[in-house]
PDB file of C-alpha atoms and ligand atoms in Angstrom:
ATOM      1  CA  UNK V   1      96.995  58.832 110.975  1.00 83.00           C
ATOM      2  CA  UNK V   2      95.104  61.534 110.384  1.00 94.00           C
ATOM      3  CA  UNK V   3      96.635  64.705 111.345  1.00 98.00           C
ATOM      4  CA  UNK V   4      95.092  67.732 113.460  1.00 98.00           C
ATOM      5  CA  UNK V   5      95.862  71.468 112.823  1.00 98.00           C
ATOM      6  CA  UNK V   6      94.228  74.578 114.836  1.00 98.00           C
ATOM      7  CA  UNK V   7      93.435  77.161 111.412  1.00 98.00           C
ATOM      8  CA  UNK V   8      93.683  80.568 113.763  1.00 98.00           C
ATOM      9  CA  UNK V   9      92.711  84.034 111.857  1.00 98.00           C
ATOM     10  CA  UNK V  10      93.401  87.898 111.886  1.00 98.00           C
ATOM     11  CA  UNK V  11      92.825  91.401 111.494  1.00 98.00           C
ATOM     12  CA  UNK V  12      94.815  94.790 110.427  1.00 98.00           C
ATOM     13  CA  UNK V  13      95.352  96.893 112.265  1.00 98.00           C
ATOM     14  CA  UNK V  14      95.683  98.792 108.932  1.00 98.00           C
ATOM     15  CA  UNK V  15      94.620  98.519 105.670  1.00 98.00           C
ATOM     16  CA  UNK V  16      96.199 101.268 103.905  1.00 98.00           C
ATOM     17  CA  UNK V  17      95.013 101.769 100.223  1.00 98.00           C
ATOM     18  CA  UNK V  18      98.088 102.827  97.488  1.00 98.00           C
ATOM     19  CA  UNK V  19      95.892 102.607  94.173  1.00 98.00           C
ATOM     20  CA  UNK V  20      94.496 100.489  91.743  1.00 98.00           C
ATOM     21  CA  UNK V  21      96.972  98.609  89.616  1.00 98.00           C
ATOM     22  CA  UNK V  22      96.891  97.521  85.462  1.00 98.00           C
ATOM     23  CA  UNK V  23      95.566  94.023  87.326  1.00 97.00           C
ATOM     24  CA  UNK V  24      92.175  94.748  88.657  1.00 97.00           C
ATOM     25  CA  UNK V  25      93.118  94.482  92.414  1.00 98.00           C
ATOM     26  CA  UNK V  26      94.224  97.165  94.504  1.00 98.00           C
ATOM     27  CA  UNK V  27      98.099  97.946  95.765  1.00 98.00           C
ATOM     28  CA  UNK V  28      98.204  97.925  99.691  1.00 98.00           C
ATOM     29  CA  UNK V  29     100.470  98.389 102.571  1.00 98.00           C
ATOM     30  CA  UNK V  30      98.673  96.270 105.207  1.00 98.00           C
ATOM     31  CA  UNK V  31      99.427  95.321 108.809  1.00 98.00           C
ATOM     32  CA  UNK V  32      97.932  91.670 110.003  1.00 98.00           C
ATOM     33  CA  UNK V  33      97.822  90.196 113.355  1.00 98.00           C
ATOM     34  CA  UNK V  34      97.090  86.298 114.434  1.00 98.00           C
ATOM     35  CA  UNK V  35      94.281  86.480 116.366  1.00 98.00           C
ATOM     36  CA  UNK V  36      93.816  83.046 118.241  1.00 96.00           C
ATOM     37  CA  UNK V  37      90.068  82.517 117.179  1.00 97.00           C
ATOM     38  CA  UNK V  38      90.808  78.951 115.644  1.00 98.00           C
ATOM     39  CA  UNK V  39      88.843  76.978 113.260  1.00 98.00           C
ATOM     40  CA  UNK V  40      90.072  73.281 113.561  1.00 98.00           C
ATOM     41  CA  UNK V  41      91.519  70.706 110.643  1.00 98.00           C
ATOM     42  CA  UNK V  42      92.004  67.069 110.419  1.00 98.00           C
ATOM     43  CA  UNK V  43      94.566  65.413 107.370  1.00 98.00           C
ATOM     44  CA  UNK V  44      94.344  61.641 106.460  1.00 98.00           C
ATOM     45  CA  UNK V  45      95.660  59.493 103.336  1.00 97.00           C
ATOM     46  CA  UNK V  46      93.001  57.576 101.802  1.00 95.00           C
ATOM     47  CA  UNK V  47      90.191  57.650  99.084  1.00 93.00           C
ATOM     48  CA  UNK V  48      90.381  59.427  95.277  1.00 92.00           C
ATOM     49  CA  UNK V  49      91.693  62.800  95.435  1.00 94.00           C
ATOM     50  CA  UNK V  50      90.669  65.127  97.806  1.00 98.00           C
ATOM     51  CA  UNK V  51      87.196  65.034 100.203  1.00 97.00           C
ATOM     52  CA  UNK V  52      86.376  67.488 101.766  1.00 98.00           C
ATOM     53  CA  UNK V  53      83.415  67.461 104.957  1.00 98.00           C
ATOM     54  CA  UNK V  54      83.105  70.694 107.062  1.00 98.00           C
ATOM     55  CA  UNK V  55      80.898  71.257 109.740  1.00 98.00           C
ATOM     56  CA  UNK V  56      79.266  74.911 108.615  1.00 96.00           C
ATOM     57  CA  UNK V  57      76.007  73.625 106.003  1.00 96.00           C
ATOM     58  CA  UNK V  58      76.520  77.165 104.266  1.00 94.00           C
ATOM     59  CA  UNK V  59      79.856  75.970 103.207  1.00 96.00           C
ATOM     60  CA  UNK V  60      80.418  74.346  99.982  1.00 96.00           C
ATOM     61  CA  UNK V  61      82.539  71.375  99.745  1.00 97.00           C
ATOM     62  CA  UNK V  62      83.826  70.808  96.229  1.00 97.00           C
ATOM     63  CA  UNK V  63      86.359  72.477  94.026  1.00 96.00           C
ATOM     64  CA  UNK V  64      85.016  75.592  94.235  1.00 96.00           C
ATOM     65  CA  UNK V  65      86.210  75.656  98.431  1.00 97.00           C
ATOM     66  CA  UNK V  66      89.910  77.304  99.133  1.00 98.00           C
ATOM     67  CA  UNK V  67      90.811  74.457 101.240  1.00 98.00           C
ATOM     68  CA  UNK V  68      89.355  71.508  97.979  1.00 98.00           C
ATOM     69  CA  UNK V  69      91.514  74.129  95.980  1.00 98.00           C
ATOM     70  CA  UNK V  70      95.241  74.632  98.507  1.00 98.00           C
ATOM     71  CA  UNK V  71      94.408  70.475  98.342  1.00 98.00           C
ATOM     72  CA  UNK V  72      93.786  69.419  94.700  1.00 98.00           C
ATOM     73  CA  UNK V  73      97.518  72.405  93.965  1.00 98.00           C
ATOM     74  CA  UNK V  74      99.475  70.967  96.482  1.00 98.00           C
ATOM     75  CA  UNK V  75      98.857  67.696  95.516  1.00 98.00           C
ATOM     76  CA  UNK V  76      99.771  68.111  91.565  1.00 98.00           C
ATOM     77  CA  UNK V  77     102.512  69.996  92.930  1.00 98.00           C
ATOM     78  CA  UNK V  78     104.291  67.538  95.363  1.00 98.00           C
ATOM     79  CA  UNK V  79     102.802  64.840  91.968  1.00 97.00           C
ATOM     80  CA  UNK V  80     101.218  62.769  94.929  1.00 97.00           C
ATOM     81  CA  UNK V  81      98.021  60.761  93.364  1.00 95.00           C
ATOM     82  CA  UNK V  82      96.887  59.471  96.837  1.00 93.00           C
ATOM     83  CA  UNK V  83      94.280  60.415  98.089  1.00 96.00           C
ATOM     84  CA  UNK V  84      93.277  62.735 101.283  1.00 98.00           C
ATOM     85  CA  UNK V  85      89.844  63.455 103.415  1.00 98.00           C
ATOM     86  CA  UNK V  86      89.644  66.702 105.233  1.00 98.00           C
ATOM     87  CA  UNK V  87      87.408  67.363 107.311  1.00 98.00           C
ATOM     88  CA  UNK V  88      86.685  71.456 108.715  1.00 98.00           C
ATOM     89  CA  UNK V  89      85.810  72.150 112.223  1.00 98.00           C
ATOM     90  CA  UNK V  90      84.276  75.808 111.376  1.00 98.00           C
ATOM     91  CA  UNK V  91      84.249  78.631 114.078  1.00 97.00           C
ATOM     92  CA  UNK V  92      85.680  82.282 111.900  1.00 97.00           C
ATOM     93  CA  UNK V  93      82.758  83.684 110.729  1.00 96.00           C
ATOM     94  CA  UNK V  94      82.044  83.438 106.850  1.00 95.00           C
ATOM     95  CA  UNK V  95      82.773  86.411 104.694  1.00 95.00           C
ATOM     96  CA  UNK V  96      84.131  88.280 108.250  1.00 97.00           C
ATOM     97  CA  UNK V  97      87.215  89.881 107.424  1.00 98.00           C
ATOM     98  CA  UNK V  98      89.011  87.948 109.812  1.00 98.00           C
ATOM     99  CA  UNK V  99      90.845  86.150 106.405  1.00 98.00           C
ATOM    100  CA  UNK V 100      88.817  82.444 107.629  1.00 98.00           C
ATOM    101  CA  UNK V 101      89.381  81.008 104.479  1.00 98.00           C
ATOM    102  CA  UNK V 102      92.535  82.395 103.721  1.00 98.00           C
ATOM    103  CA  UNK V 103      94.068  81.058 107.678  1.00 98.00           C
ATOM    104  CA  UNK V 104      92.449  77.585 106.606  1.00 98.00           C
ATOM    105  CA  UNK V 105      93.616  77.068 102.850  1.00 98.00           C
ATOM    106  CA  UNK V 106      97.657  77.853 104.424  1.00 98.00           C
ATOM    107  CA  UNK V 107      96.968  75.492 106.979  1.00 98.00           C
ATOM    108  CA  UNK V 108      95.706  72.694 104.374  1.00 98.00           C
ATOM    109  CA  UNK V 109      99.209  73.564 102.967  1.00 98.00           C
ATOM    110  CA  UNK V 110     101.085  73.471 105.894  1.00 98.00           C
ATOM    111  CA  UNK V 111      99.347  70.390 106.906  1.00 98.00           C
ATOM    112  CA  UNK V 112      99.074  68.476 104.468  1.00 98.00           C
ATOM    113  CA  UNK V 113     102.997  68.784 104.011  1.00 98.00           C
ATOM    114  CA  UNK V 114     104.077  67.528 107.044  1.00 98.00           C
ATOM    115  CA  UNK V 115     101.302  64.592 106.359  1.00 98.00           C
ATOM    116  CA  UNK V 116     103.274  63.347 102.925  1.00 97.00           C
ATOM    117  CA  UNK V 117     106.391  64.083 104.631  1.00 97.00           C
ATOM    118  CA  UNK V 118     107.243  68.130 103.024  1.00 98.00           C
ATOM    119  CA  UNK V 119     107.774  67.474  99.729  1.00 98.00           C
ATOM    120  CA  UNK V 120     107.283  71.070  99.186  1.00 98.00           C
ATOM    121  CA  UNK V 121     110.019  73.805 100.363  1.00 98.00           C
ATOM    122  CA  UNK V 122     108.825  76.522 101.965  1.00 98.00           C
ATOM    123  CA  UNK V 123     109.046  78.812  98.729  1.00 97.00           C
ATOM    124  CA  UNK V 124     107.397  76.865  97.028  1.00 98.00           C
ATOM    125  CA  UNK V 125     104.405  76.825  99.806  1.00 98.00           C
ATOM    126  CA  UNK V 126     104.809  80.305  99.602  1.00 98.00           C
ATOM    127  CA  UNK V 127     104.207  80.198  95.410  1.00 98.00           C
ATOM    128  CA  UNK V 128     100.920  78.233  95.840  1.00 98.00           C
ATOM    129  CA  UNK V 129      99.598  80.312  98.712  1.00 98.00           C
ATOM    130  CA  UNK V 130      99.650  83.576  97.157  1.00 98.00           C
ATOM    131  CA  UNK V 131      98.094  82.447  94.483  1.00 98.00           C
ATOM    132  CA  UNK V 132      95.158  80.961  96.113  1.00 98.00           C
ATOM    133  CA  UNK V 133      94.517  84.075  97.799  1.00 98.00           C
ATOM    134  CA  UNK V 134      96.755  87.221  98.524  1.00 98.00           C
ATOM    135  CA  UNK V 135      96.080  86.402 103.027  1.00 98.00           C
ATOM    136  CA  UNK V 136      96.948  83.179 102.038  1.00 98.00           C
ATOM    137  CA  UNK V 137     100.599  83.582 102.529  1.00 98.00           C
ATOM    138  CA  UNK V 138     100.743  85.712 105.558  1.00 98.00           C
ATOM    139  CA  UNK V 139      98.565  82.379 107.177  1.00 98.00           C
ATOM    140  CA  UNK V 140     101.927  80.212 106.931  1.00 98.00           C
ATOM    141  CA  UNK V 141     103.846  82.046 109.968  1.00 97.00           C
ATOM    142  CA  UNK V 142     101.675  82.741 113.163  1.00 96.00           C
ATOM    143  CA  UNK V 143     103.718  86.180 113.580  1.00 97.00           C
ATOM    144  CA  UNK V 144     102.334  90.041 113.163  1.00 98.00           C
ATOM    145  CA  UNK V 145     102.961  91.377 110.070  1.00 98.00           C
ATOM    146  CA  UNK V 146     104.138  94.798 107.787  1.00 98.00           C
ATOM    147  CA  UNK V 147     102.258  93.162 103.874  1.00 98.00           C
ATOM    148  CA  UNK V 148     102.764  94.424 100.920  1.00 98.00           C
ATOM    149  CA  UNK V 149     101.828  94.190  96.708  1.00 98.00           C
ATOM    150  CA  UNK V 150      98.391  93.086  96.939  1.00 98.00           C
ATOM    151  CA  UNK V 151      99.033  91.319 100.176  1.00 98.00           C
ATOM    152  CA  UNK V 152     101.304  88.673  99.088  1.00 97.00           C
ATOM    153  CA  UNK V 153     104.842  90.125 100.125  1.00 98.00           C
ATOM    154  CA  UNK V 154     105.373  89.446 103.820  1.00 98.00           C
ATOM    155  CA  UNK V 155     107.315  90.864 106.544  1.00 98.00           C
ATOM    156  CA  UNK V 156     107.399  89.270 110.215  1.00 98.00           C
ATOM    157  CA  UNK V 157     107.164  91.819 112.547  1.00 98.00           C
ATOM    158  CA  UNK V 158     107.901  90.788 116.104  1.00 97.00           C
ATOM    159  CA  UNK V 159     104.180  91.259 118.361  1.00 97.00           C
ATOM    160  CA  UNK V 160     104.254  94.833 119.279  1.00 98.00           C
ATOM    161  CA  UNK V 161     104.421  96.399 122.922  1.00 98.00           C
ATOM    162  CA  UNK V 162     101.681  98.735 122.306  1.00 98.00           C
ATOM    163  CA  UNK V 163      99.314  96.096 122.667  1.00 98.00           C
ATOM    164  CA  UNK V 164     100.786  93.779 125.205  1.00 97.00           C
ATOM    165  CA  UNK V 165      98.297  92.555 127.867  1.00 96.00           C
ATOM    166  CA  UNK V 166      95.121  93.343 126.160  1.00 98.00           C
ATOM    167  CA  UNK V 167      92.503  92.253 124.525  1.00 98.00           C
ATOM    168  CA  UNK V 168      90.689  92.278 121.705  1.00 98.00           C
ATOM    169  CA  UNK V 169      86.898  92.213 121.040  1.00 98.00           C
ATOM    170  CA  UNK V 170      85.599  90.999 117.780  1.00 98.00           C
ATOM    171  CA  UNK V 171      82.144  92.315 117.232  1.00 98.00           C
ATOM    172  CA  UNK V 172      79.901  90.561 113.327  1.00 98.00           C
ATOM    173  CA  UNK V 173      76.438  92.202 112.721  1.00 97.00           C
ATOM    174  CA  UNK V 174      75.996  88.300 111.390  1.00 95.00           C
ATOM    175  CA  UNK V 175      75.670  89.341 108.349  1.00 96.00           C
ATOM    176  CA  UNK V 176      78.800  88.959 105.307  1.00 96.00           C
ATOM    177  CA  UNK V 177      81.011  91.678 103.327  1.00 97.00           C
ATOM    178  CA  UNK V 178      81.604  90.659  99.764  1.00 97.00           C
ATOM    179  CA  UNK V 179      85.620  92.177  99.775  1.00 97.00           C
ATOM    180  CA  UNK V 180      85.093  92.213  95.681  1.00 98.00           C
ATOM    181  CA  UNK V 181      82.380  94.776  96.364  1.00 98.00           C
ATOM    182  CA  UNK V 182      83.981  96.269  99.180  1.00 98.00           C
ATOM    183  CA  UNK V 183      87.272  97.360  96.864  1.00 98.00           C
ATOM    184  CA  UNK V 184      85.012  97.598  94.062  1.00 98.00           C
ATOM    185  CA  UNK V 185      83.872 100.596  96.462  1.00 98.00           C
ATOM    186  CA  UNK V 186      86.594 102.492  96.578  1.00 98.00           C
ATOM    187  CA  UNK V 187      86.103 104.894  93.356  1.00 98.00           C
ATOM    188  CA  UNK V 188      83.650 106.529  94.897  1.00 98.00           C
ATOM    189  CA  UNK V 189      86.195 107.728  97.565  1.00 98.00           C
ATOM    190  CA  UNK V 190      88.950 108.892  95.906  1.00 98.00           C
ATOM    191  CA  UNK V 191      91.277 109.381  99.317  1.00 98.00           C
ATOM    192  CA  UNK V 192      90.614 106.087 100.138  1.00 98.00           C
ATOM    193  CA  UNK V 193      91.667 104.470  96.895  1.00 98.00           C
ATOM    194  CA  UNK V 194      94.646 106.837  96.370  1.00 98.00           C
ATOM    195  CA  UNK V 195      96.324 106.620 100.715  1.00 98.00           C
ATOM    196  CA  UNK V 196      99.518 108.158 101.355  1.00 96.00           C
ATOM    197  CA  UNK V 197     101.722 105.911 101.219  1.00 95.00           C
ATOM    198  CA  UNK V 198     103.659 106.104 104.543  1.00 96.00           C
ATOM    199  CA  UNK V 199     101.309 105.329 107.803  1.00 98.00           C
ATOM    200  CA  UNK V 200     102.843 101.074 107.713  1.00 98.00           C
ATOM    201  CA  UNK V 201     105.221 103.097 109.274  1.00 98.00           C
ATOM    202  CA  UNK V 202     104.226 105.685 111.713  1.00 98.00           C
ATOM    203  CA  UNK V 203     101.947 103.215 113.095  1.00 98.00           C
ATOM    204  CA  UNK V 204     104.747 100.491 113.519  1.00 98.00           C
ATOM    205  CA  UNK V 205     106.460 103.736 115.073  1.00 98.00           C
ATOM    206  CA  UNK V 206     103.515 104.085 118.402  1.00 98.00           C
ATOM    207  CA  UNK V 207     102.824  99.573 118.403  1.00 98.00           C
ATOM    208  CA  UNK V 208     106.220 100.064 119.096  1.00 98.00           C
ATOM    209  CA  UNK V 209     105.908 102.815 121.910  1.00 98.00           C
ATOM    210  CA  UNK V 210     103.695 101.439 124.429  1.00 95.00           C
ATOM    211  CA  UNK V 211     100.818 104.879 125.099  1.00 97.00           C
ATOM    212  CA  UNK V 212      97.706 102.182 124.031  1.00 98.00           C
ATOM    213  CA  UNK V 213      96.005 104.758 123.026  1.00 97.00           C
ATOM    214  CA  UNK V 214      98.287 107.300 120.849  1.00 98.00           C
ATOM    215  CA  UNK V 215      98.767 103.492 118.611  1.00 98.00           C
ATOM    216  CA  UNK V 216      94.803 103.047 118.515  1.00 98.00           C
ATOM    217  CA  UNK V 217      94.288 106.222 117.383  1.00 97.00           C
ATOM    218  CA  UNK V 218      96.598 106.181 114.494  1.00 98.00           C
ATOM    219  CA  UNK V 219      94.770 102.641 113.285  1.00 98.00           C
ATOM    220  CA  UNK V 220      93.429 103.122 109.170  1.00 98.00           C
ATOM    221  CA  UNK V 221      91.186 101.081 107.872  1.00 98.00           C
ATOM    222  CA  UNK V 222      90.555 102.464 103.996  1.00 98.00           C
ATOM    223  CA  UNK V 223      88.075 100.001 103.208  1.00 98.00           C
ATOM    224  CA  UNK V 224      85.992 101.521 105.738  1.00 98.00           C
ATOM    225  CA  UNK V 225      85.024 104.906 103.768  1.00 98.00           C
ATOM    226  CA  UNK V 226      82.555 102.529 101.539  1.00 98.00           C
ATOM    227  CA  UNK V 227      81.729  99.485 104.163  1.00 98.00           C
ATOM    228  CA  UNK V 228      80.330 101.919 106.777  1.00 98.00           C
ATOM    229  CA  UNK V 229      78.911 104.434 104.310  1.00 98.00           C
ATOM    230  CA  UNK V 230      76.843 101.297 103.101  1.00 98.00           C
ATOM    231  CA  UNK V 231      76.022  99.587 106.543  1.00 98.00           C
ATOM    232  CA  UNK V 232      75.530 102.502 109.666  1.00 98.00           C
ATOM    233  CA  UNK V 233      75.476 100.250 112.293  1.00 97.00           C
ATOM    234  CA  UNK V 234      79.035  98.926 112.515  1.00 98.00           C
ATOM    235  CA  UNK V 235      79.760 102.557 112.536  1.00 98.00           C
ATOM    236  CA  UNK V 236      77.172 102.325 115.821  1.00 98.00           C
ATOM    237  CA  UNK V 237      79.063  99.462 116.830  1.00 98.00           C
ATOM    238  CA  UNK V 238      82.210 101.614 117.308  1.00 98.00           C
ATOM    239  CA  UNK V 239      80.547 104.224 118.494  1.00 98.00           C
ATOM    240  CA  UNK V 240      78.936 102.340 121.410  1.00 98.00           C
ATOM    241  CA  UNK V 241      82.065 100.150 122.134  1.00 98.00           C
ATOM    242  CA  UNK V 242      84.750 103.654 121.823  1.00 98.00           C
ATOM    243  CA  UNK V 243      81.957 105.379 124.541  1.00 98.00           C
ATOM    244  CA  UNK V 244      82.199 102.477 126.343  1.00 97.00           C
ATOM    245  CA  UNK V 245      85.782 102.531 126.759  1.00 96.00           C
ATOM    246  CA  UNK V 246      87.200 100.711 123.651  1.00 98.00           C
ATOM    247  CA  UNK V 247      91.197 102.263 123.135  1.00 98.00           C
ATOM    248  CA  UNK V 248      90.086 102.030 119.682  1.00 98.00           C
ATOM    249  CA  UNK V 249      88.601 100.698 116.984  1.00 98.00           C
ATOM    250  CA  UNK V 250      88.797  99.037 113.665  1.00 98.00           C
ATOM    251  CA  UNK V 251      87.116  97.530 110.479  1.00 98.00           C
ATOM    252  CA  UNK V 252      88.156  93.350 109.745  1.00 98.00           C
ATOM    253  CA  UNK V 253      89.457  93.685 106.456  1.00 98.00           C
ATOM    254  CA  UNK V 254      86.350  94.174 104.204  1.00 98.00           C
ATOM    255  CA  UNK V 255      83.957  93.761 107.439  1.00 96.00           C
ATOM    256  CA  UNK V 256      81.353  92.903 108.229  1.00 98.00           C
ATOM    257  CA  UNK V 257      83.415  92.490 111.982  1.00 98.00           C
ATOM    258  CA  UNK V 258      84.610  95.603 113.503  1.00 98.00           C
ATOM    259  CA  UNK V 259      87.188  94.682 116.579  1.00 98.00           C
ATOM    260  CA  UNK V 260      87.763  97.141 118.727  1.00 98.00           C
ATOM    261  CA  UNK V 261      91.516  97.066 121.456  1.00 98.00           C
ATOM    262  CA  UNK V 262      90.182  96.352 125.232  1.00 98.00           C
ATOM    263  CA  UNK V 263      92.745  96.986 128.532  1.00 97.00           C
ATOM    264  CA  UNK V 264      92.699  93.324 129.354  1.00 97.00           C
ATOM    265  CA  UNK V 265      90.438  90.179 129.088  1.00 97.00           C
ATOM    266  CA  UNK V 266      88.278  91.712 131.866  1.00 98.00           C
ATOM    267  CA  UNK V 267      87.420  94.637 130.444  1.00 98.00           C
ATOM    268  CA  UNK V 268      86.899  93.242 126.470  1.00 98.00           C
ATOM    269  CA  UNK V 269      84.257  90.291 128.107  1.00 98.00           C
ATOM    270  CA  UNK V 270      82.636  93.616 129.605  1.00 98.00           C
ATOM    271  CA  UNK V 271      82.004  95.457 127.274  1.00 98.00           C
ATOM    272  CA  UNK V 272      81.504  91.991 124.850  1.00 98.00           C
ATOM    273  CA  UNK V 273      78.104  91.754 127.358  1.00 97.00           C
ATOM    274  CA  UNK V 274      76.930  95.107 127.155  1.00 97.00           C
ATOM    275  CA  UNK V 275      77.495  94.855 123.243  1.00 98.00           C
ATOM    276  CA  UNK V 276      75.307  92.374 123.019  1.00 97.00           C
ATOM    277  CA  UNK V 277      73.253  93.279 125.775  1.00 97.00           C
ATOM    278  CA  UNK V 278      72.190  96.451 122.959  1.00 97.00           C
ATOM    279  CA  UNK V 279      72.150  95.280 119.803  1.00 96.00           C
ATOM    280  CA  UNK V 280      71.214  91.469 120.312  1.00 88.00           C
ATOM    281  CA  UNK V 281      72.561  87.814 119.862  1.00 77.00           C
ATOM    282  CA  UNK V 282      71.752  87.853 116.208  1.00 89.00           C
ATOM    283  CA  UNK V 283      75.216  89.462 116.504  1.00 95.00           C
ATOM    284  CA  UNK V 284      78.464  87.577 117.066  1.00 96.00           C
ATOM    285  CA  UNK V 285      81.521  88.774 119.686  1.00 97.00           C
ATOM    286  CA  UNK V 286      84.644  86.827 120.592  1.00 98.00           C
ATOM    287  CA  UNK V 287      86.854  88.296 122.889  1.00 98.00           C
ATOM    288  CA  UNK V 288      90.958  87.501 122.737  1.00 97.00           C
ATOM    289  CA  UNK V 289      93.358  88.078 124.897  1.00 96.00           C
ATOM    290  CA  UNK V 290      97.405  89.542 123.663  1.00 96.00           C
ATOM    291  CA  UNK V 291     100.292  87.810 124.284  1.00 86.00           C
ATOM    292  CA  UNK V 292     100.645  89.578 127.904  1.00 76.00           C
ATOM    293  CA  UNK V 293     102.044  91.779 130.567  1.00 59.00           C
TER     294      UNK V 293
HETATM  295  O1  C5P A 301      93.351  87.425  96.549  1.00 59.92           O
HETATM  296  P1  C5P A 301      91.898  87.603  96.894  1.00 59.92           P
HETATM  297  O2  C5P A 301      91.343  86.576  95.951  1.00 59.92           O
HETATM  298  O3  C5P A 301      91.737  87.165  98.414  1.00 59.92           O
HETATM  299  O4  C5P A 301      90.885  88.393  96.647  1.00 59.92           O
HETATM  300  C1  C5P A 301      89.074  88.332  96.868  1.00 59.92           C
HETATM  301  C2  C5P A 301      89.096  89.667  96.285  1.00 59.92           C
HETATM  302  O5  C5P A 301      89.368  91.042  96.952  1.00 59.92           O
HETATM  303  C3  C5P A 301      89.810  89.769  94.744  1.00 59.92           C
HETATM  304  O6  C5P A 301      89.374  89.195  93.459  1.00 59.92           O
HETATM  305  C4  C5P A 301      90.214  91.025  94.686  1.00 59.92           C
HETATM  306  O7  C5P A 301      88.663  91.876  94.270  1.00 59.92           O
HETATM  307  C5  C5P A 301      90.130  92.292  95.857  1.00 59.92           C
HETATM  308  N1  C5P A 301      90.824  92.119  96.784  1.00 59.92           N
HETATM  309  C6  C5P A 301      92.008  93.581  95.998  1.00 59.92           C
HETATM  310  N2  C5P A 301      93.359  93.891  96.694  1.00 59.92           N
HETATM  311  C7  C5P A 301      93.901  93.366  96.856  1.00 59.92           C
HETATM  312  C8  C5P A 301      92.829  92.253  97.308  1.00 59.92           C
HETATM  313  C9  C5P A 301      91.829  92.088  97.243  1.00 59.92           C
HETATM  314  O8  C5P A 301      91.329  94.194  95.363  1.00 59.92           O
HETATM  315  N3  C5P A 301      95.065  93.642  96.899  1.00 59.92           N
END
């Protein structure tokens, strides 16, 4: 019997870097928001070990794939010697700052746990998730969250009143940005590297109100400093969308996707249409409505 699960992505409404740690990671306060743009994963018992197939030929399907690593970690941790077959239908763009791969890893952990009758506890799944990547634990739940540490300590939150009924317009230039590269470049941007703590508290206060513009003005991502400097086209995308009614814009994670907040889904569709008209069809866009008013 096969089990099929959707694997969503995320944006960061805030990514405040609080300095570089001794282990090479960066200390963060970040606010994740789930985005209902999904890959699909199908799990089935059978065969030997982990066998993975993927709709996107650019993704390796060997042990270097995060889904493969998540499945191997799950089977080892649960002491299961049966094989699993997994198929990944990819829709979320790669190296896009949307956490697609991290989400796939989390969905693999929870999907396999269900397929095998829940041998692992939620805490065990969290521990495996944090080992697979900083963003993976967020995807074990389905709400916005405040994350600290390297991003793996998750405090789930309710959906934000200031974003009710709004839409996110995601725009991607058709090239990816390397996350390790983006973090390394922070060394040249001391203010972005050593952000003042407390930005998360301030933004959460605004997101809890009803003034979308005020909240949008407090969106912040430290990685914009290096990424928009190297890829000025992304800053141009942001200006274009703000000049055409976007309430706010921000780079997603380490990029290359930028998101804009639109008044509603119709305004979002119109913004995406004008964006494609201006910047061409090599770009990728998606409009995602946020939970309603
Ligand atoms: O944790 P994950 O493997 O997803 O992170 C990818 C890379 O991003 C790390 O190798 C590191 O270079 C960078 N990173 C960081 N600080 C974080 C999260 C990620 O420097 N808090």
